[in-house]
XYZ file of N, CA and C in Angstrom:
684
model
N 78.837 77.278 126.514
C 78.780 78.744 126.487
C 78.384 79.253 127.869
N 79.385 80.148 128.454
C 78.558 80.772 129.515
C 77.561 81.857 129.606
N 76.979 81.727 130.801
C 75.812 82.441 131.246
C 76.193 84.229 130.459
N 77.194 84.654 130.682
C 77.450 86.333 130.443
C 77.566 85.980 129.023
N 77.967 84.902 128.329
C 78.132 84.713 126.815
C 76.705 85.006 126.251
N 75.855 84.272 126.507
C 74.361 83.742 126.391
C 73.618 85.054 126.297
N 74.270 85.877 127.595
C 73.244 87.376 127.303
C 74.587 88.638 126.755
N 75.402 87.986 125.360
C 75.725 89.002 125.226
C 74.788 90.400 124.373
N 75.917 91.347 124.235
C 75.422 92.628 123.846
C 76.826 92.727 122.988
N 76.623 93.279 121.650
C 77.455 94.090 121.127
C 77.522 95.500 121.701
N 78.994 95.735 122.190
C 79.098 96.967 123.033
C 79.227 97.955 121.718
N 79.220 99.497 122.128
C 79.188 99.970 120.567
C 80.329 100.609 120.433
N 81.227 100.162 120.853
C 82.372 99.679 120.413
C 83.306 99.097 119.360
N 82.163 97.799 119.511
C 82.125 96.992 118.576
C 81.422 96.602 117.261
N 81.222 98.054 117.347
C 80.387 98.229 116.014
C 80.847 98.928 115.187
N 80.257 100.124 114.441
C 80.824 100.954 113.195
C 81.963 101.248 114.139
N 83.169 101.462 113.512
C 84.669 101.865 113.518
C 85.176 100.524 114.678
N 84.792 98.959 114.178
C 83.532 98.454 114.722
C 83.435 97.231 113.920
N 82.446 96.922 113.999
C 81.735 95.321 114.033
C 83.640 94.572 114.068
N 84.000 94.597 115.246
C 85.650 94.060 115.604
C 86.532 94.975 114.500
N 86.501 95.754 113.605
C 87.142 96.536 113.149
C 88.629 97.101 113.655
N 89.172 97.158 114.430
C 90.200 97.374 115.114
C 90.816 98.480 114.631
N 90.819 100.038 115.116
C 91.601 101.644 114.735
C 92.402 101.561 115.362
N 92.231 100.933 116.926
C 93.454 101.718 117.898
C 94.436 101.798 117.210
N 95.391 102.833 117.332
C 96.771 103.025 117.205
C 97.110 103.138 115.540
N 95.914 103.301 114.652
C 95.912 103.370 113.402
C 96.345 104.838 113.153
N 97.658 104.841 111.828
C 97.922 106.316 111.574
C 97.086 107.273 111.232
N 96.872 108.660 111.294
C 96.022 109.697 110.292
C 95.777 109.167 108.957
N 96.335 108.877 108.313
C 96.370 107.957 106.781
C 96.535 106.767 106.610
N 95.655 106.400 105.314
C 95.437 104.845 104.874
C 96.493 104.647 104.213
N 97.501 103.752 104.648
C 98.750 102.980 103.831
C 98.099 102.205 103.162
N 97.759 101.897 102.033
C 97.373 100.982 100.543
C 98.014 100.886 99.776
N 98.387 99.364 99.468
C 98.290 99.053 98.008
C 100.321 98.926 97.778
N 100.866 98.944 99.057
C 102.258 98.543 99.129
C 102.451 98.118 100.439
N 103.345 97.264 100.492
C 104.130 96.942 101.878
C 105.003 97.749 102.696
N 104.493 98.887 103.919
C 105.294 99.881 104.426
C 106.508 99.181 104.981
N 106.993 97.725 105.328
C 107.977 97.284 106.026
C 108.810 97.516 104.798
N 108.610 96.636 103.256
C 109.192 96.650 102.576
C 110.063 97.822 102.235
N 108.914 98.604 102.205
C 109.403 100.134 101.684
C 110.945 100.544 102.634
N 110.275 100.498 103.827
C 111.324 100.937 104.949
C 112.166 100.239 105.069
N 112.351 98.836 104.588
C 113.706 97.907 104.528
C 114.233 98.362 103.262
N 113.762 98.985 102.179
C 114.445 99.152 100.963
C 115.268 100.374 101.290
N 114.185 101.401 102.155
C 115.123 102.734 102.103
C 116.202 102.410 103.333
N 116.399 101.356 104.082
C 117.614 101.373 104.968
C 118.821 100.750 103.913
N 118.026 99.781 102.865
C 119.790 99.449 102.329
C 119.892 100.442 101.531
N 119.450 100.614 100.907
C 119.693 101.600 99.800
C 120.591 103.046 101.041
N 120.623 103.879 101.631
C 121.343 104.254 102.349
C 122.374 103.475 102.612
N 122.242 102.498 103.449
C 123.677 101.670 103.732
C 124.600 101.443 102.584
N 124.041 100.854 101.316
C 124.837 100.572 100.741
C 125.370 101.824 100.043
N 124.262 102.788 99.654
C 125.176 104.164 99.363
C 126.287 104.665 100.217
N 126.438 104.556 101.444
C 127.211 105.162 102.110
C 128.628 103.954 101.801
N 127.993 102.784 101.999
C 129.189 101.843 102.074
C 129.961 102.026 100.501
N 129.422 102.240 99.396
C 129.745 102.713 98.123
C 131.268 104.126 98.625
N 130.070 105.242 99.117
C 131.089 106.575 99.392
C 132.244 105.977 99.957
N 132.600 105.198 101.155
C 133.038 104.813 101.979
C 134.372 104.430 101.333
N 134.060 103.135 100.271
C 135.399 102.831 99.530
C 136.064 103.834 98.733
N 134.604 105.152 98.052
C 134.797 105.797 97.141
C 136.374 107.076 97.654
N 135.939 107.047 98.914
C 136.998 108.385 99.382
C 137.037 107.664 100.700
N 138.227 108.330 101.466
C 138.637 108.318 102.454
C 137.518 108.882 103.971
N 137.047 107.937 104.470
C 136.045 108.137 105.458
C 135.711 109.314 105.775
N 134.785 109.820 103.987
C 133.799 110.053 104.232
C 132.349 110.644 105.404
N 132.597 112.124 105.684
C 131.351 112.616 106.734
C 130.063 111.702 106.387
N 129.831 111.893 104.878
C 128.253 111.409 104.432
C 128.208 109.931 105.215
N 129.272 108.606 104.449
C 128.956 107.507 104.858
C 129.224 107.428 106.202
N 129.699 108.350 106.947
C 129.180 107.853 108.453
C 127.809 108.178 108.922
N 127.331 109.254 108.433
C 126.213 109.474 108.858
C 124.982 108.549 108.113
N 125.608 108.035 107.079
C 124.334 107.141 106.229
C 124.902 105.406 106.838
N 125.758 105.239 107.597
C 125.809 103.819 108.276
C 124.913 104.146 109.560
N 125.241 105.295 110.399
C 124.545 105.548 111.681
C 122.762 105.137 111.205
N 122.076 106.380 110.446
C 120.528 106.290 110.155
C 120.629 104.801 108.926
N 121.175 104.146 108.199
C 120.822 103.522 107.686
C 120.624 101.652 107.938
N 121.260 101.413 109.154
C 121.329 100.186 109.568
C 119.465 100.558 110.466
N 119.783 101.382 111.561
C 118.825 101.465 112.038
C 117.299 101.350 111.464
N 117.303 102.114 110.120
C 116.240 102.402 109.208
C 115.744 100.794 109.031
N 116.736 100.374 108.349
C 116.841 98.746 108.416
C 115.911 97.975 108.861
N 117.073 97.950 110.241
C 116.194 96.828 111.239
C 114.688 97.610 111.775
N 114.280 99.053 111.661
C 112.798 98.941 111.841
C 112.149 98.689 110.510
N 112.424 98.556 109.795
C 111.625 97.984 108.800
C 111.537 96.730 108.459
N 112.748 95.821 109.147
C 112.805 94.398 108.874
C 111.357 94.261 110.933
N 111.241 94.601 111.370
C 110.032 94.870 112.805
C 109.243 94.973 111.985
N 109.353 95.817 111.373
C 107.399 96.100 110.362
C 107.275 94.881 109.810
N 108.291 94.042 109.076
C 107.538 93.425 108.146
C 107.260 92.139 109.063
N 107.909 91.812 110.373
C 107.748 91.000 111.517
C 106.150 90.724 111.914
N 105.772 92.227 111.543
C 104.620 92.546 112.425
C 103.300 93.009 111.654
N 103.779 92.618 110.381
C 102.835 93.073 109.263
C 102.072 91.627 108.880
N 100.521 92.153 108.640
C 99.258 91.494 107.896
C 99.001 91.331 106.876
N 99.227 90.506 105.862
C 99.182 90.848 104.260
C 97.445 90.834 104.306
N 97.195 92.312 103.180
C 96.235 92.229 102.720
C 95.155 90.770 102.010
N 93.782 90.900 102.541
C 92.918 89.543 102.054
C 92.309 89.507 101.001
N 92.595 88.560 100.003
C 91.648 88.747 98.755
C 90.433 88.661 98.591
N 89.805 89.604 98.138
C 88.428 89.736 97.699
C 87.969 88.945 96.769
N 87.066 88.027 96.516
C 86.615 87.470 95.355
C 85.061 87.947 94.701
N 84.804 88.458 93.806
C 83.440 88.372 93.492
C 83.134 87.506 92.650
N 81.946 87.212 92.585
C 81.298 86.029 91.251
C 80.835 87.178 90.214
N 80.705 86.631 88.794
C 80.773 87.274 87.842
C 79.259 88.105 87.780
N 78.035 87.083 88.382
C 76.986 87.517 88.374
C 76.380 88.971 89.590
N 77.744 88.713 90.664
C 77.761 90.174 91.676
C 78.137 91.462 91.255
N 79.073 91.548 90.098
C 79.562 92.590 89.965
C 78.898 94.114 89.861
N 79.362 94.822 91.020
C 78.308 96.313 91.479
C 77.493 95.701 92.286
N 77.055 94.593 92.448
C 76.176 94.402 93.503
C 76.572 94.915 95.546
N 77.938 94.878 95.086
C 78.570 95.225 96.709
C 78.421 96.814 96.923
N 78.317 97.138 95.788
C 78.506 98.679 95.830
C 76.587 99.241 95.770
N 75.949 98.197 95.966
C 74.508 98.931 95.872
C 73.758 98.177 96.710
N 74.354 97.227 97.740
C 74.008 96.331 98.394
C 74.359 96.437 99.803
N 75.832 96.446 99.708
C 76.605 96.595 101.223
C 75.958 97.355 102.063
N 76.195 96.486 103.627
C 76.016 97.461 104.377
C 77.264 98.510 105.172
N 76.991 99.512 106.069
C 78.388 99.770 105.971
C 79.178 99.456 106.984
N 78.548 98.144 107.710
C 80.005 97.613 108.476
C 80.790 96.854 107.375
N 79.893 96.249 106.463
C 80.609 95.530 105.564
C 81.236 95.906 104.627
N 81.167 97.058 104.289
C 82.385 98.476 103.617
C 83.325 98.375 104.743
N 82.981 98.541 105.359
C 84.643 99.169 106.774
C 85.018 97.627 107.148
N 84.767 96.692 106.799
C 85.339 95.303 106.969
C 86.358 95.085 105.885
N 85.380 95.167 104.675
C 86.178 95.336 102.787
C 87.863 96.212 103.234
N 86.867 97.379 103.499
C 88.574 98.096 103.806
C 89.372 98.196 104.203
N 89.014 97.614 106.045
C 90.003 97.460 106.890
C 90.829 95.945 106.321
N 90.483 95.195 105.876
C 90.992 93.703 105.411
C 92.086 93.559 104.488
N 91.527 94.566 103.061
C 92.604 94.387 101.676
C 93.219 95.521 102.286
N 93.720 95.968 103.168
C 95.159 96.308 103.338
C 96.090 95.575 104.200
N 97.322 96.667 103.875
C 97.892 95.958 105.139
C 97.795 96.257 107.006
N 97.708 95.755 107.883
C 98.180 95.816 109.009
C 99.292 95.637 109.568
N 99.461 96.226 110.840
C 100.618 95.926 111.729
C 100.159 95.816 112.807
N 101.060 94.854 113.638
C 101.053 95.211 115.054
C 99.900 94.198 115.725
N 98.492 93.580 114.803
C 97.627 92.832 115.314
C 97.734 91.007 114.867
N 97.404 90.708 116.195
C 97.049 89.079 116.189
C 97.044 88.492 114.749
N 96.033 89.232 114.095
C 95.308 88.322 113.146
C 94.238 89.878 112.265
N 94.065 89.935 110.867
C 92.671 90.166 110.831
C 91.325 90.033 111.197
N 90.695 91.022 112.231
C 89.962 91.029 112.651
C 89.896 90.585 113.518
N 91.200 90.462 114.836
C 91.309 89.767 115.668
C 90.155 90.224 116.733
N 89.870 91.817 116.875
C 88.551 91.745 117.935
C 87.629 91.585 118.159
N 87.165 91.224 116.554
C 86.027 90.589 116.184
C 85.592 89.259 116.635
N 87.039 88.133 116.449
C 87.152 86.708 116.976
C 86.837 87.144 118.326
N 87.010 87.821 118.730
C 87.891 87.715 120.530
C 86.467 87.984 120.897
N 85.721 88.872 120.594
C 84.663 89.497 120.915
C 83.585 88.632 120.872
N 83.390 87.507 119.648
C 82.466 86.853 119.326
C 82.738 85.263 120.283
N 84.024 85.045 121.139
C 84.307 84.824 121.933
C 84.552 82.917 120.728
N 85.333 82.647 119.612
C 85.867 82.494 118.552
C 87.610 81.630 118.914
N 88.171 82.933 120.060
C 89.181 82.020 120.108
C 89.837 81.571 121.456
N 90.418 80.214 121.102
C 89.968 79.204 122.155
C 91.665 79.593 122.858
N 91.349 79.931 124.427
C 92.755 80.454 125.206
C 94.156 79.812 125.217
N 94.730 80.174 124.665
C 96.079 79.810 124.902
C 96.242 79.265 123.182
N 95.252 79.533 122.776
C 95.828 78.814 120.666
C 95.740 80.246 119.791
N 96.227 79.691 118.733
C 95.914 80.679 117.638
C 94.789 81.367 117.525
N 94.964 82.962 116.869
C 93.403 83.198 116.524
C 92.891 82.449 115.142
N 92.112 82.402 114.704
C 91.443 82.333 113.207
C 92.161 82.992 112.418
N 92.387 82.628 111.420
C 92.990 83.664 110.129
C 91.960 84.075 109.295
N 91.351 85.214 108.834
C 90.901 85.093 107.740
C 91.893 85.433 106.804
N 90.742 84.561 105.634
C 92.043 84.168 104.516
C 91.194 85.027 102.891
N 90.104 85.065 103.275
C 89.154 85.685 102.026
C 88.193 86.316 102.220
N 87.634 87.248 101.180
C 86.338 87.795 101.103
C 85.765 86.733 99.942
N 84.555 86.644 100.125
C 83.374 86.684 99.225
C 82.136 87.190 98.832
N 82.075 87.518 97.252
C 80.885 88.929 97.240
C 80.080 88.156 96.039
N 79.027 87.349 96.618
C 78.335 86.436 95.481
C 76.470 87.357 95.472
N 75.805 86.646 94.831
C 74.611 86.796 94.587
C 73.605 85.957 95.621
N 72.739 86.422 96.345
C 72.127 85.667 97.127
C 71.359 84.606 96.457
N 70.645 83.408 97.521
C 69.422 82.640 96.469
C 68.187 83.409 96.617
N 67.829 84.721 96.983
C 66.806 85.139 96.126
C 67.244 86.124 95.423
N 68.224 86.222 94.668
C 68.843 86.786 93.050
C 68.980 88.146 93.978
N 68.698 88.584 94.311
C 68.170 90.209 94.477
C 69.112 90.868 95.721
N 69.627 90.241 96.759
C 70.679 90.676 97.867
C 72.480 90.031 97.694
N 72.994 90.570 98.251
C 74.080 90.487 98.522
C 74.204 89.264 99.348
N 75.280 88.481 99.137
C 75.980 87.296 100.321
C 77.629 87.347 100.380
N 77.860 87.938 101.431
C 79.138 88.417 101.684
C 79.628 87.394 102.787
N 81.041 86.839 102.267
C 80.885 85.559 103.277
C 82.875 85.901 103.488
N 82.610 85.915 105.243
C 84.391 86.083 105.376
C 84.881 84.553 105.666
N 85.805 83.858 104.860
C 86.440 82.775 105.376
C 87.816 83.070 106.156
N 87.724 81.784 107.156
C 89.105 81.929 108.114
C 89.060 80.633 107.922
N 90.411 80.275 108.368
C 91.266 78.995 108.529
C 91.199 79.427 110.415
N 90.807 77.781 110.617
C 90.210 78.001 111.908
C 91.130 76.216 112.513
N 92.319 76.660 112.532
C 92.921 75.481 113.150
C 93.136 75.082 114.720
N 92.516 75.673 115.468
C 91.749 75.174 116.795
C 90.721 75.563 117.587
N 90.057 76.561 116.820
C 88.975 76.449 117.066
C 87.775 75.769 116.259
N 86.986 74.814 117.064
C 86.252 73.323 116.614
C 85.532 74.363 115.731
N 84.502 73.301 114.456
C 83.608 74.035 113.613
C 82.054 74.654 114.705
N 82.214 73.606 114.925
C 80.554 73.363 116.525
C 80.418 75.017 117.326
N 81.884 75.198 117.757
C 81.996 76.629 118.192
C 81.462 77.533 117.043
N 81.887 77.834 116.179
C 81.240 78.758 114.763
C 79.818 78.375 114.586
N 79.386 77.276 114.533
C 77.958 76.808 114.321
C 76.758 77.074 115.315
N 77.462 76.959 116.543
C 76.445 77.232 117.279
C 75.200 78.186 117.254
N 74.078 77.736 117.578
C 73.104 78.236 117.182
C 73.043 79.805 117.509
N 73.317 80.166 119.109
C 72.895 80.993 119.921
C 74.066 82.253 119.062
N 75.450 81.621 118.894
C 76.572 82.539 118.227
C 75.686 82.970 117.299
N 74.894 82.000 116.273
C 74.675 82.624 115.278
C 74.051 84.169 114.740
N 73.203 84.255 116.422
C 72.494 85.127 116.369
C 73.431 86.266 116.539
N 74.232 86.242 117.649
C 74.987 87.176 117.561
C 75.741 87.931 116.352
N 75.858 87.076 115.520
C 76.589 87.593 114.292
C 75.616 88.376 113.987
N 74.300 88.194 113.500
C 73.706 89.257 112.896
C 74.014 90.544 113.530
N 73.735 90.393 115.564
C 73.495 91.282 115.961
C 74.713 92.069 115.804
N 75.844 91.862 115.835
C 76.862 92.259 115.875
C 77.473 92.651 114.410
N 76.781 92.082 113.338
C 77.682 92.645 112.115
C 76.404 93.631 111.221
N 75.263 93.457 112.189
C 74.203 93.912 111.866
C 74.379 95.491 112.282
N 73.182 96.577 111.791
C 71.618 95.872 110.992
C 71.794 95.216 109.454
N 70.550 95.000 109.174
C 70.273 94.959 108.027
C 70.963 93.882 107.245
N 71.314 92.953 108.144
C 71.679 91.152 107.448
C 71.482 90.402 108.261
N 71.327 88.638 107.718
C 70.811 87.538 108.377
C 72.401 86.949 108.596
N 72.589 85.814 108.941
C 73.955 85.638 109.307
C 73.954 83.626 109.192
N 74.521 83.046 108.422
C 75.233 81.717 108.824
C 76.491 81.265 108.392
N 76.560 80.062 109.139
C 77.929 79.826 108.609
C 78.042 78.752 107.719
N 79.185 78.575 107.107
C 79.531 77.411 106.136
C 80.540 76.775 106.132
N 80.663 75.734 106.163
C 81.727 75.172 106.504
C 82.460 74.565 104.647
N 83.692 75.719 104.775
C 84.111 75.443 103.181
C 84.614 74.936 102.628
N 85.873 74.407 103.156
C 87.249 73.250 103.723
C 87.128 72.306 104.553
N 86.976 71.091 104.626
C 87.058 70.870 106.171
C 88.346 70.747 106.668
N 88.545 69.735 105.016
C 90.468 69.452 105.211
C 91.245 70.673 105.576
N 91.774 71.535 104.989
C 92.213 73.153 105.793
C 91.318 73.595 106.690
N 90.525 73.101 107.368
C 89.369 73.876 108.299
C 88.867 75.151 108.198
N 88.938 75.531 106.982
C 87.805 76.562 106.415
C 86.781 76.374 106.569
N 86.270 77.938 107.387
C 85.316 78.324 107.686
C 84.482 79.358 107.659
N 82.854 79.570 106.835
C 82.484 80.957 107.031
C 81.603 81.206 107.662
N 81.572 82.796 107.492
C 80.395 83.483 108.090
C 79.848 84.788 106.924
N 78.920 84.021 106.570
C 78.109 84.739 105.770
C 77.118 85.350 105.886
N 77.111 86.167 105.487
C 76.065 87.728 105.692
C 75.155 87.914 104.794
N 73.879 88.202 104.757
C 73.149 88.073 103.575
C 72.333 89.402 103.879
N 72.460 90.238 103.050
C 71.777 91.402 102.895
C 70.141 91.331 102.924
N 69.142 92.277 103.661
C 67.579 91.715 103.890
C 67.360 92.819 102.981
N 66.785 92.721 102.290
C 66.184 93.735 101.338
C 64.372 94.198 102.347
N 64.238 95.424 102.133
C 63.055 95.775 103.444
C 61.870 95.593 102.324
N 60.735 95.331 103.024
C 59.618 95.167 102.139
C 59.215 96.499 101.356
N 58.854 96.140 100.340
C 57.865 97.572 99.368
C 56.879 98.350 100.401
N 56.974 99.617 100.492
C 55.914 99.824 101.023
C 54.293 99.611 100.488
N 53.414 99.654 100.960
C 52.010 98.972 101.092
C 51.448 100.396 100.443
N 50.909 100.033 99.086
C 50.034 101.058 98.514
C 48.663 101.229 99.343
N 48.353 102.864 99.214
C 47.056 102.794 99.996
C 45.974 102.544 99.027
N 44.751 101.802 99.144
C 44.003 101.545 98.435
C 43.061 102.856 98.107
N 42.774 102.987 96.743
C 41.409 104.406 96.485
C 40.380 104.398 96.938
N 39.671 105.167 97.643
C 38.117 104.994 97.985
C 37.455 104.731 97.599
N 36.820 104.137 97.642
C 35.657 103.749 96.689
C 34.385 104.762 96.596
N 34.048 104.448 95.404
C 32.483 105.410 95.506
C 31.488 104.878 95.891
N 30.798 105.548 96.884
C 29.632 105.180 97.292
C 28.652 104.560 96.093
């Protein structure tokens, strides 16, 4: 690890909108819960082939020229989207978490949840600035994939353990483990969680980083005066 590694800083940047979260170039609106390439490859044939329909139907047709012109095109940017598209990551909870994320989370780890189970375009990897940032991926290879959420029950019953796995096929486990990284994770996916990793796969080289919610102490009753 180098020296500028050693004294990093989460820039705040890299935090809410953040902890590697990645907006740039994100639309006004949240696309959820469908595939926009798909969509946009369906509405180019569906044009094409309507027009190619008119086409035989009558004698060349104004409409089917104008629905071959916009409909090939429509097409091939939607066959780019789906080039360039992120399939949404599955969330898992254990049976004994359920509502616990929702009374537990912190809220980088809401804007992680959300930015993840959708889809993306256009980036490396999920959460690629997060890897890049936590300094994760090794130059000239793949980034990390993450491949899952996990939303379990901590071992003291009472917090949250939110653990992101990636498939980490060249970057070594030793890199993720490292002690000094470790800290950074808190600092960086922090406040208000402890941070390690787990190694979940070795065979697929699954790997996590788990977050464990700190629950803050009770405050300290003041004691009654006593009577003289």
């Amino acid at each position: 690890m180098s020296e500028e590694d050693s004294g990093w800083n989460a820039p705040k940047s890299a935090m809410i909108g953040g902890a590697g979260v990645n907006n740039a170039g994100e639309p006004p609106f949240e696309i959820r819960g469908f595939s926009l390439g798909n969509s946009v490859i369906g509405l180019g044939l569906l044009i094409t082939i309507a027009s190619f329909a008119e086409y035989l139907a009558q004698d060349e047709g104004s409409m089917s020229g104008l629905g071959f012109v916009y409909g090939i095109p429509i097409f091939l940017a939607g066959s780019a989207l789906k080039y360039a598209e992120i399939e949404p990551v599955p969330a898992f909870t254990q049976p004994k978490a359920e509502g616990l994320f929702e009374k537990k989370a912190t809220e980088t780890m809401r804007k992680i949840k959300q930015d993840v189970t959708r889809h993306r375009y256009g980036d490396e990897a999920h959460l690629d600035t997060t890897v890049k940032k936590l300094g994760l991926v090794v130059p000239g290879k793949a980034y990390p994939q993450l491949r899952e959420l996990r939303e379990e029950v901590a071992e003291n019953r009472v917090d949250l353990a939110f653990t992101m796995v990636w498939q980490s096929l060249d970057t070594p486990y030793k890199m993720w483990a490292d002690e000094r990284r470790v800290k950074k994770y808190e600092t960086f996916f922090g406040p208000g969680v402890t941070a390690e990793v787990v190694k979940v796969d070795a065979e697929q080289r699954l790997v996590g980083i788990r977050l464990t919610t700190t629950t803050a102490p009770a405050p300290m009753k003041e004691s009654a005066p006593q009577e003289a």
